[in-house]
mmCIF file of C-alpha atoms and ligand atoms in Angstrom:
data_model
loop_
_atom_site.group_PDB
_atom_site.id
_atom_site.type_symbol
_atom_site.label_atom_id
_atom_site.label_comp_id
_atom_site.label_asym_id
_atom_site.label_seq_id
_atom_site.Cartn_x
_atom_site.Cartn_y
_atom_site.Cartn_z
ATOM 1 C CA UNK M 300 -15.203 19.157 -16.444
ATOM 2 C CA UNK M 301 -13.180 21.886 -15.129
ATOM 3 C CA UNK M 302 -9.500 21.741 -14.488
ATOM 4 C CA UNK M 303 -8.999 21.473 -10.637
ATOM 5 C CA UNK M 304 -6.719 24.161 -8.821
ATOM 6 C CA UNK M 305 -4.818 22.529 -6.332
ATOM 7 C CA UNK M 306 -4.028 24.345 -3.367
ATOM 8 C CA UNK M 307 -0.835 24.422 -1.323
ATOM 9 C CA UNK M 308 -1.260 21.551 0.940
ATOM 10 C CA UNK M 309 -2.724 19.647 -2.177
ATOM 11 C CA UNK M 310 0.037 20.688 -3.870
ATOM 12 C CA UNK M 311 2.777 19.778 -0.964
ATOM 13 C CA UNK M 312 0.805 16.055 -0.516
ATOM 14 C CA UNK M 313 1.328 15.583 -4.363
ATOM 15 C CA UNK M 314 4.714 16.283 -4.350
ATOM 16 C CA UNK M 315 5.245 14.065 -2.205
ATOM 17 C CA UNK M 316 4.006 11.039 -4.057
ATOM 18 C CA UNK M 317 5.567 12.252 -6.654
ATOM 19 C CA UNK M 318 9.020 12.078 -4.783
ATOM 20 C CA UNK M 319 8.121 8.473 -3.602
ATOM 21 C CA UNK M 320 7.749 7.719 -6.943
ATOM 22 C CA UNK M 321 10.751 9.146 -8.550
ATOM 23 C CA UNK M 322 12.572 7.478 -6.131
ATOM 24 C CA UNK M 323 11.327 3.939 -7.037
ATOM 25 C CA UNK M 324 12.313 4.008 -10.142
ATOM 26 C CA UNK M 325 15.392 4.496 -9.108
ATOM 27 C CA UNK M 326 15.109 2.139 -6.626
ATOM 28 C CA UNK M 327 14.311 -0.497 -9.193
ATOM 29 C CA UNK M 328 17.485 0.361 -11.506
ATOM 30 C CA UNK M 329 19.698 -2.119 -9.195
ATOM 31 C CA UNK M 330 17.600 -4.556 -10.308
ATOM 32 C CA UNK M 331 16.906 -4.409 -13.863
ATOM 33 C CA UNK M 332 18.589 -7.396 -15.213
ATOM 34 C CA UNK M 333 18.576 -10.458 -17.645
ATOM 35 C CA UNK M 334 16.754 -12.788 -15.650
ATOM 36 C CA UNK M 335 14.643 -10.846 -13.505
ATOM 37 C CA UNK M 336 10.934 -11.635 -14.364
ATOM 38 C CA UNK M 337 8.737 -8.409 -14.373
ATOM 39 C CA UNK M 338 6.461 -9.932 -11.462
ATOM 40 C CA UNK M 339 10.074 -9.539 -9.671
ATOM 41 C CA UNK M 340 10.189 -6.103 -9.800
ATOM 42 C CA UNK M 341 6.154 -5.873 -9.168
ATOM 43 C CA UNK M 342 6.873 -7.237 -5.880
ATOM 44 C CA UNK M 343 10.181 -4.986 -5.235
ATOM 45 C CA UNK M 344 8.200 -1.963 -6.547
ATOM 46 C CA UNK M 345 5.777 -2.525 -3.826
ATOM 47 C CA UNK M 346 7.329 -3.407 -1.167
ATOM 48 C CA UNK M 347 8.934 -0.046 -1.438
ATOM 49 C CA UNK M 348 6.116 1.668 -1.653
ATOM 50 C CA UNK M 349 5.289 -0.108 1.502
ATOM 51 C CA UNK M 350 7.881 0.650 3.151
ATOM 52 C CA UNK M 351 6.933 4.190 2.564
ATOM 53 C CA UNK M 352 3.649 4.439 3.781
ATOM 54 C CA UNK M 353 2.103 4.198 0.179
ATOM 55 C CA UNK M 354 -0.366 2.046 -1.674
ATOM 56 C CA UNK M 355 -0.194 1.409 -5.547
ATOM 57 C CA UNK M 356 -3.117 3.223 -7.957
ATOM 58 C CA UNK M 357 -2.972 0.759 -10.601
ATOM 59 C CA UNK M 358 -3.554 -2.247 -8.682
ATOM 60 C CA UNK M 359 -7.065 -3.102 -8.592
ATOM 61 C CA UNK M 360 -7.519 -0.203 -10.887
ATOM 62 C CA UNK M 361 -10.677 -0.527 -13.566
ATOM 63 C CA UNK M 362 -10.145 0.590 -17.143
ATOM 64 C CA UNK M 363 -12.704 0.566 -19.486
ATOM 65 C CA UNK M 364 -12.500 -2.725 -19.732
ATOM 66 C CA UNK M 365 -13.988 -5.662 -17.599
ATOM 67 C CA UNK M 366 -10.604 -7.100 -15.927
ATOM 68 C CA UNK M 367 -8.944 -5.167 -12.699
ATOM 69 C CA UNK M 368 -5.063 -4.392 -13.340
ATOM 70 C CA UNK M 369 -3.114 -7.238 -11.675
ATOM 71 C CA UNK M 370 0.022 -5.103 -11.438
ATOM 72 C CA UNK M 371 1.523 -2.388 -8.821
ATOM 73 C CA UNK M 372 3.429 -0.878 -11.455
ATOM 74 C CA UNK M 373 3.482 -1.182 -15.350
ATOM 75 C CA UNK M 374 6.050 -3.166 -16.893
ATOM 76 C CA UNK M 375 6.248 -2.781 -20.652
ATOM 77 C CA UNK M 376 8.936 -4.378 -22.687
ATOM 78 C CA UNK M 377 9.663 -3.780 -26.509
ATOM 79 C CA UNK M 378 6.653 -3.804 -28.552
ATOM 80 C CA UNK M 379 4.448 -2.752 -25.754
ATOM 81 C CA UNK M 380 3.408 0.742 -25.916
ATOM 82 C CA UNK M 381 2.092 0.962 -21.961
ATOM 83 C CA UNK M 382 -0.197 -1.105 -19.642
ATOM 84 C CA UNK M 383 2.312 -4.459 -19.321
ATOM 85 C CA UNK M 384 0.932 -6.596 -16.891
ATOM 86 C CA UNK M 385 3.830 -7.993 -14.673
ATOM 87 C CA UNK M 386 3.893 -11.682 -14.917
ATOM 88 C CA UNK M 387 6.600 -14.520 -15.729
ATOM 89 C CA UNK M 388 8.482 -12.974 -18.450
ATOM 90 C CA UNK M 389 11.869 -13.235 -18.064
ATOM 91 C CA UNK M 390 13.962 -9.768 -19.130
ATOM 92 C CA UNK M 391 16.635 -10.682 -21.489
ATOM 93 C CA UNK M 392 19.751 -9.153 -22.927
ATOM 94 C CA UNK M 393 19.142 -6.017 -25.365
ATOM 95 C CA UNK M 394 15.041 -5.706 -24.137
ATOM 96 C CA UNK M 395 13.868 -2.114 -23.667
ATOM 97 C CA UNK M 396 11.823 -2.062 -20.418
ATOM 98 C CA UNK M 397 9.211 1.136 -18.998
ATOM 99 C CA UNK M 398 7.992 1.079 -15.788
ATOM 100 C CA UNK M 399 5.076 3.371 -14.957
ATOM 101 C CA UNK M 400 4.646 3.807 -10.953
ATOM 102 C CA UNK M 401 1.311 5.338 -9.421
ATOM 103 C CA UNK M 402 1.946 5.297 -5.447
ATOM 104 C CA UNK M 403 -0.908 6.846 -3.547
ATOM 105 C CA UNK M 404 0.478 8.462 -0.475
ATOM 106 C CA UNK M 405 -2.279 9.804 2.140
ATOM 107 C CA UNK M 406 -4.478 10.210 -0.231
ATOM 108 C CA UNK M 407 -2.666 11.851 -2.907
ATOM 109 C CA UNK M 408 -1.252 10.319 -6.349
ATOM 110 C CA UNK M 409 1.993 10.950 -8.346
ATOM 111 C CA UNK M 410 2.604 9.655 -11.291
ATOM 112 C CA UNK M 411 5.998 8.888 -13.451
ATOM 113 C CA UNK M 412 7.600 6.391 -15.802
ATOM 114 C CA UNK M 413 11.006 6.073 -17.756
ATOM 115 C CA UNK M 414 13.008 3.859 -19.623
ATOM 116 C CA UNK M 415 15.456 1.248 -18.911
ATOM 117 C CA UNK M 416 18.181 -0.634 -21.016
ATOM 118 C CA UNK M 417 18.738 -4.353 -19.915
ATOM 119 C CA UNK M 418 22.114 -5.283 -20.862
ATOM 120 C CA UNK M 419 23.239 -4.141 -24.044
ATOM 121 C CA UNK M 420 20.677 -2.787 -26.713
ATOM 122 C CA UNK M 421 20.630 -1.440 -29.949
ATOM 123 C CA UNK M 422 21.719 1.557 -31.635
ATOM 124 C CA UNK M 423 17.614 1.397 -32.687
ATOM 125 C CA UNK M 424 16.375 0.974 -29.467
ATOM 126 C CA UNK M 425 19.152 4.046 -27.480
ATOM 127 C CA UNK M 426 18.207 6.357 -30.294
ATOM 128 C CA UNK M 427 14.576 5.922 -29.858
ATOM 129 C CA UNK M 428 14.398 6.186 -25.994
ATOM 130 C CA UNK M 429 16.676 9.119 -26.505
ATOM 131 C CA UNK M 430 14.117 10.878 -29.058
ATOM 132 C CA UNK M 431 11.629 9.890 -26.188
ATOM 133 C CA UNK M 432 13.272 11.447 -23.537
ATOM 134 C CA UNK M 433 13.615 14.661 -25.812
ATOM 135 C CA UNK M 434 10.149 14.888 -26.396
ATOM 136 C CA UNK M 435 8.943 15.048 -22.789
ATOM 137 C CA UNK M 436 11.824 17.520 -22.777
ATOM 138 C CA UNK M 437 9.869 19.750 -25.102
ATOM 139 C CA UNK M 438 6.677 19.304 -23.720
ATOM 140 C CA UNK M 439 7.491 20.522 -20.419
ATOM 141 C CA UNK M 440 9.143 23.409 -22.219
ATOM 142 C CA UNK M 441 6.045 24.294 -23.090
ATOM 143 C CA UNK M 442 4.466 24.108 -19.522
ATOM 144 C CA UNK M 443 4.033 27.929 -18.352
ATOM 145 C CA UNK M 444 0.713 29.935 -17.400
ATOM 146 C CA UNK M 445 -1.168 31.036 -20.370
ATOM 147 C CA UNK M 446 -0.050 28.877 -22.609
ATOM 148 C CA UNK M 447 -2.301 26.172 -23.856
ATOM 149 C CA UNK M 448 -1.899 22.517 -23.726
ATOM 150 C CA UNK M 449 -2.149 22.093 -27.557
ATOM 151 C CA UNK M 450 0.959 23.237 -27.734
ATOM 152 C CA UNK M 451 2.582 20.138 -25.612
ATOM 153 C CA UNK M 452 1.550 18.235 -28.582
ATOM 154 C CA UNK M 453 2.235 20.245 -31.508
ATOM 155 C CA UNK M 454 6.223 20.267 -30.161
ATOM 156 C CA UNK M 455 6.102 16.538 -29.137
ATOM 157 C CA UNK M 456 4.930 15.354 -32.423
ATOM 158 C CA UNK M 457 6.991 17.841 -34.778
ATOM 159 C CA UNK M 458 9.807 16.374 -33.213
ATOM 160 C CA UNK M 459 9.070 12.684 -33.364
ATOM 161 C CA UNK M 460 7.872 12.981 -36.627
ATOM 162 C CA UNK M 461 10.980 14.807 -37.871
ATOM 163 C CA UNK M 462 12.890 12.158 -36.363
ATOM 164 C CA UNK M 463 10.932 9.642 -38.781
ATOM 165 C CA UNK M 464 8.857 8.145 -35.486
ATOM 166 C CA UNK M 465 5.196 8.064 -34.985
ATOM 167 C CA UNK M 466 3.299 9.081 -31.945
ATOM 168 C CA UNK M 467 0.775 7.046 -29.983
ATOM 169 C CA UNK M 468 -2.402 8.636 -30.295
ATOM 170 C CA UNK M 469 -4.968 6.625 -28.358
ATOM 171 C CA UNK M 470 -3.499 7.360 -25.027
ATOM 172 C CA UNK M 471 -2.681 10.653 -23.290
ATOM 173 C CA UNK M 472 -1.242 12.674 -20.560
ATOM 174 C CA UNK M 473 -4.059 13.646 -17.693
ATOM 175 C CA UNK M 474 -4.911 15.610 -14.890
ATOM 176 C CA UNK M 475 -3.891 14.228 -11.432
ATOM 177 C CA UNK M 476 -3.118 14.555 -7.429
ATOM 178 C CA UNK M 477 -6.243 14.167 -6.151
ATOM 179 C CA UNK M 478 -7.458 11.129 -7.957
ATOM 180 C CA UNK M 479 -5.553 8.840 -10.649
ATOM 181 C CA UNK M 480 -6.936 10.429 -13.626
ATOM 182 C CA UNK M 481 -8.368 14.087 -13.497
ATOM 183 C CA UNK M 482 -8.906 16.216 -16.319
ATOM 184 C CA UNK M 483 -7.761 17.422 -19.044
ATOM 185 C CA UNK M 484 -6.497 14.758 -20.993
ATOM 186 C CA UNK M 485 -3.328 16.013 -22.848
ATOM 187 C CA UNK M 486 -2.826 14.571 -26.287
ATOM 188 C CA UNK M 487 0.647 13.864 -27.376
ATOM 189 C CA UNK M 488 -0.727 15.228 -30.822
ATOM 190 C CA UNK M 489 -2.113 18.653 -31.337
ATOM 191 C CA UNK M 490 -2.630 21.458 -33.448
ATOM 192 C CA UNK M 491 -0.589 24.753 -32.306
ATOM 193 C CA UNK M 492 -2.342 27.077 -30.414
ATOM 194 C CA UNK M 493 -5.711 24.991 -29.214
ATOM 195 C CA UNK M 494 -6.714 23.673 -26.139
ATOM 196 C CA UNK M 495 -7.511 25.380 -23.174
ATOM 197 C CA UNK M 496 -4.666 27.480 -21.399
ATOM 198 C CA UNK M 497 -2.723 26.514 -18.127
ATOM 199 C CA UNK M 498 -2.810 28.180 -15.197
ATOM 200 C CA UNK M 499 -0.839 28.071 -11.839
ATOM 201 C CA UNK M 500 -1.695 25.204 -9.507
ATOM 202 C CA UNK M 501 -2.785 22.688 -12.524
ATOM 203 C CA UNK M 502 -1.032 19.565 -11.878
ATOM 204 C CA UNK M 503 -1.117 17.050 -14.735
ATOM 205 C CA UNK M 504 1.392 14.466 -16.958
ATOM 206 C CA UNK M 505 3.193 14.356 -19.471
ATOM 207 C CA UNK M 506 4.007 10.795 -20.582
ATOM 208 C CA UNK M 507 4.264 10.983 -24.828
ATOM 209 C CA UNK M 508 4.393 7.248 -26.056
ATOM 210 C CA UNK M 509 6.856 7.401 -29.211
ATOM 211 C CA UNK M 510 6.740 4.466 -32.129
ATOM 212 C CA UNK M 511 10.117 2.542 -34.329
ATOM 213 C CA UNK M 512 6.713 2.200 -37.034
ATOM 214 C CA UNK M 513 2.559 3.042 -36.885
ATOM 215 C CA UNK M 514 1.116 4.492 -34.358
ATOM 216 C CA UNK M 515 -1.630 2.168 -33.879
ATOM 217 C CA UNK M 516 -1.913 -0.094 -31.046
ATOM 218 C CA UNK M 517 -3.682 -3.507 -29.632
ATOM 219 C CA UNK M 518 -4.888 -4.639 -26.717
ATOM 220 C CA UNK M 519 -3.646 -8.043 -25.318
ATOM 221 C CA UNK M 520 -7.060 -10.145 -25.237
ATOM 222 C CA UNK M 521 -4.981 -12.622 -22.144
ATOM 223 C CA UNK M 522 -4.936 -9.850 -19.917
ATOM 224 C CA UNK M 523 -6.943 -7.105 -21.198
ATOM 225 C CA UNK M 524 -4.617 -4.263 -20.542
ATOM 226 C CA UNK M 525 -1.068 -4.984 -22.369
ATOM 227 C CA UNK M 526 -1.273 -2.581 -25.093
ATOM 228 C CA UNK M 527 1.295 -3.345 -28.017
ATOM 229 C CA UNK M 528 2.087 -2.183 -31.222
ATOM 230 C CA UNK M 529 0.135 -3.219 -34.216
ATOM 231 C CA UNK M 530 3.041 -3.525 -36.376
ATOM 232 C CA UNK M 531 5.489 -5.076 -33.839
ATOM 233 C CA UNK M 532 7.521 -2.365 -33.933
ATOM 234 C CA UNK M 533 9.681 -0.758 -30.930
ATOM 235 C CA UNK M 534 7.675 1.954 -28.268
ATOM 236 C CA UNK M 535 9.367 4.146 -25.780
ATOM 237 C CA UNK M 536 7.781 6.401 -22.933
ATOM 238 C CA UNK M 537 8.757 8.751 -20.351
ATOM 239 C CA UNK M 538 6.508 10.389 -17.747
ATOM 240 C CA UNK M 539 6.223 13.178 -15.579
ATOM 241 C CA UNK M 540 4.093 14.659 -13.356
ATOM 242 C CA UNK M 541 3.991 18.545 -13.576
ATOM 243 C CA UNK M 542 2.684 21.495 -11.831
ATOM 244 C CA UNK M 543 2.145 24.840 -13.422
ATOM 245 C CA UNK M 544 3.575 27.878 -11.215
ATOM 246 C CA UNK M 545 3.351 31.620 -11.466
ATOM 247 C CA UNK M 546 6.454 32.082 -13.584
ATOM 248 C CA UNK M 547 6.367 28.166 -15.297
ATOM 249 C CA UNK M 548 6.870 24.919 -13.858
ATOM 250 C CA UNK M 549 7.498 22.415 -11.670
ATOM 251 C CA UNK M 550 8.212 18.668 -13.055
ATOM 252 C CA UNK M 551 7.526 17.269 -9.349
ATOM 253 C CA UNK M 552 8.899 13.428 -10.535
ATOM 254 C CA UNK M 553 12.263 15.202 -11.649
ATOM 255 C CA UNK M 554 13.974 14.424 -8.791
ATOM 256 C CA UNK M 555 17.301 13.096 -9.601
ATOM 257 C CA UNK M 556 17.574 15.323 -13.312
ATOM 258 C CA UNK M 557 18.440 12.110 -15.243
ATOM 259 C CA UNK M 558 15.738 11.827 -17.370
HETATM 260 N N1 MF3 F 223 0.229 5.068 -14.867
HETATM 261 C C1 MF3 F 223 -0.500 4.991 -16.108
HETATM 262 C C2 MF3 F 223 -0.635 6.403 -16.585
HETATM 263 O O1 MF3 F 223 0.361 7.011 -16.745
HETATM 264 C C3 MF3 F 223 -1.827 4.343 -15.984
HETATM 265 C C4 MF3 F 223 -1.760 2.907 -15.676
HETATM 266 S S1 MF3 F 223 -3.331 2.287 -15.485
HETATM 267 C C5 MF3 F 223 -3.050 0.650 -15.245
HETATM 268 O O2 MF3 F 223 -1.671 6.981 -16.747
HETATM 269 F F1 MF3 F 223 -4.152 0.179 -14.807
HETATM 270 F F2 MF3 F 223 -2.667 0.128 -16.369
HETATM 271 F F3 MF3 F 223 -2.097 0.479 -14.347
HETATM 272 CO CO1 CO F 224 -0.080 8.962 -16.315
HETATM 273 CO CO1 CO F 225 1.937 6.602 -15.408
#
């Protein structure tokens, strides 16, 4: 399918769900503690969205699979690559937490995730969010018409591998705005110089999944969606939504610059 062009009240509705979600995250910082169960901050995640006039995409959402996500917002500790289903857990000291938040807000979707440190973690666990971090860095570099979105994932995974990581391969960035998941898909892996080539008013993520050991992951069979590791080994992500503009980009979930 063809890339869809967004036009400038598109464009102005997406940003706006992509402020709303930004701004949950944030939100949810105050309460990212040991003790806190991730159903906790399922419940504070949408209440705020709530609050704000906005529904969640992931609840109710249908994978490939034959269960519904329970979840308003992904909560994925450790060894869990993306797709944590909020339920009892309990966060505890030195845990590496992502939350991924969808809010649909009239009718349009942003999308955005990051990384949080719950009390004091490991030299293992800052440098790989860190390496993380830099590699949605350097994807977003590479956001600018013309280009083509190969190149997001030749500089994401020269990076991580140089760093001695691997990166998740069986799920990428996507199209979005109008619907949760739009074309193209955008592998975190690529060959330079393939793919097809951006142009202004594509709006898509970013959101490169980055491995402590293999790349390859399974699928929870209790819930069907948490997706984890094969190895055990630590996972990171960070995700923006971004729109390509005449002269480069716009990363419209960057709202406060600290990630
Ligand atoms: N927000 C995720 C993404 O970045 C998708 C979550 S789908 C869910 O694409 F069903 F697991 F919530
Ligand atoms: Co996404
Ligand atoms: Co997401």
């Amino acid at each position: 399918m063809a890339i869809k062009i967004k036009n400038e009240k598109q464009i102005e509705g997406i940003r706006k769900s992509s402020q709303l979600a930004a701004a949950c995250l944030k939100h949810l910082e105050q309460f990212v503690k040991p003790g806190v169960t991730t159903k906790e901050l399922d419940t504070i995640a949408l209440e705020f969205m709530k609050e704000h006039g906005a529904t969640s995409a992931t609840f109710g959402y249908k994978g490939h699979g034959p269960i519904p996500f329970s979840g308003h917002i992904c909560t994925s500790v450790n060894d869990v690559i993306c797709h944590g289903v909020p339920n009892e857990y309990e966060l505890k000291d030195g845990d590496i937490l992502n939350v991924d938040v969808t809010p649909i807000l009239d009718g349009y979707f942003g999308d955005t995730c990051r990384m949080y440190e719950v009390g004091n973690v490991s030299q293992e666990s800052k440098d790989l969010i860190e390496v993380t971090r830099e590699c949605l860095q350097l994807g977003i570099k590479e956001c600018y018409p013309g280009n083509r979105f190969g190149n997001i994932g030749y500089a994401i995974s020269e990076y991580a591998e140089s760093k001695g990581y691997s990166v998740v391969y069986e799920f990428c960035g996507h199209g979005v705005g109008l619907q949760f998941h739009e074309d193209p898909e955008v592998s975190h892996i690529a060959r330079k110089n393939t793919g097809k080539r951006m142009r202004p008013g594509m709006i898509f993520t970013i959101e490169p999944m980055i491995n402590t050991g293999k790349a390859r992951m399974k699928v929870d069979k209790s819930d069907g969606w948490t997706a984890r590791t094969i190895d055990g080994g630590l996972s990171a992500q960070f995700e923006h939504t971004i729109l390509i503009t005449e002269d480069g980009c716009e990363a419209l979930t960057d709202v406060y610059g600290d990630f």
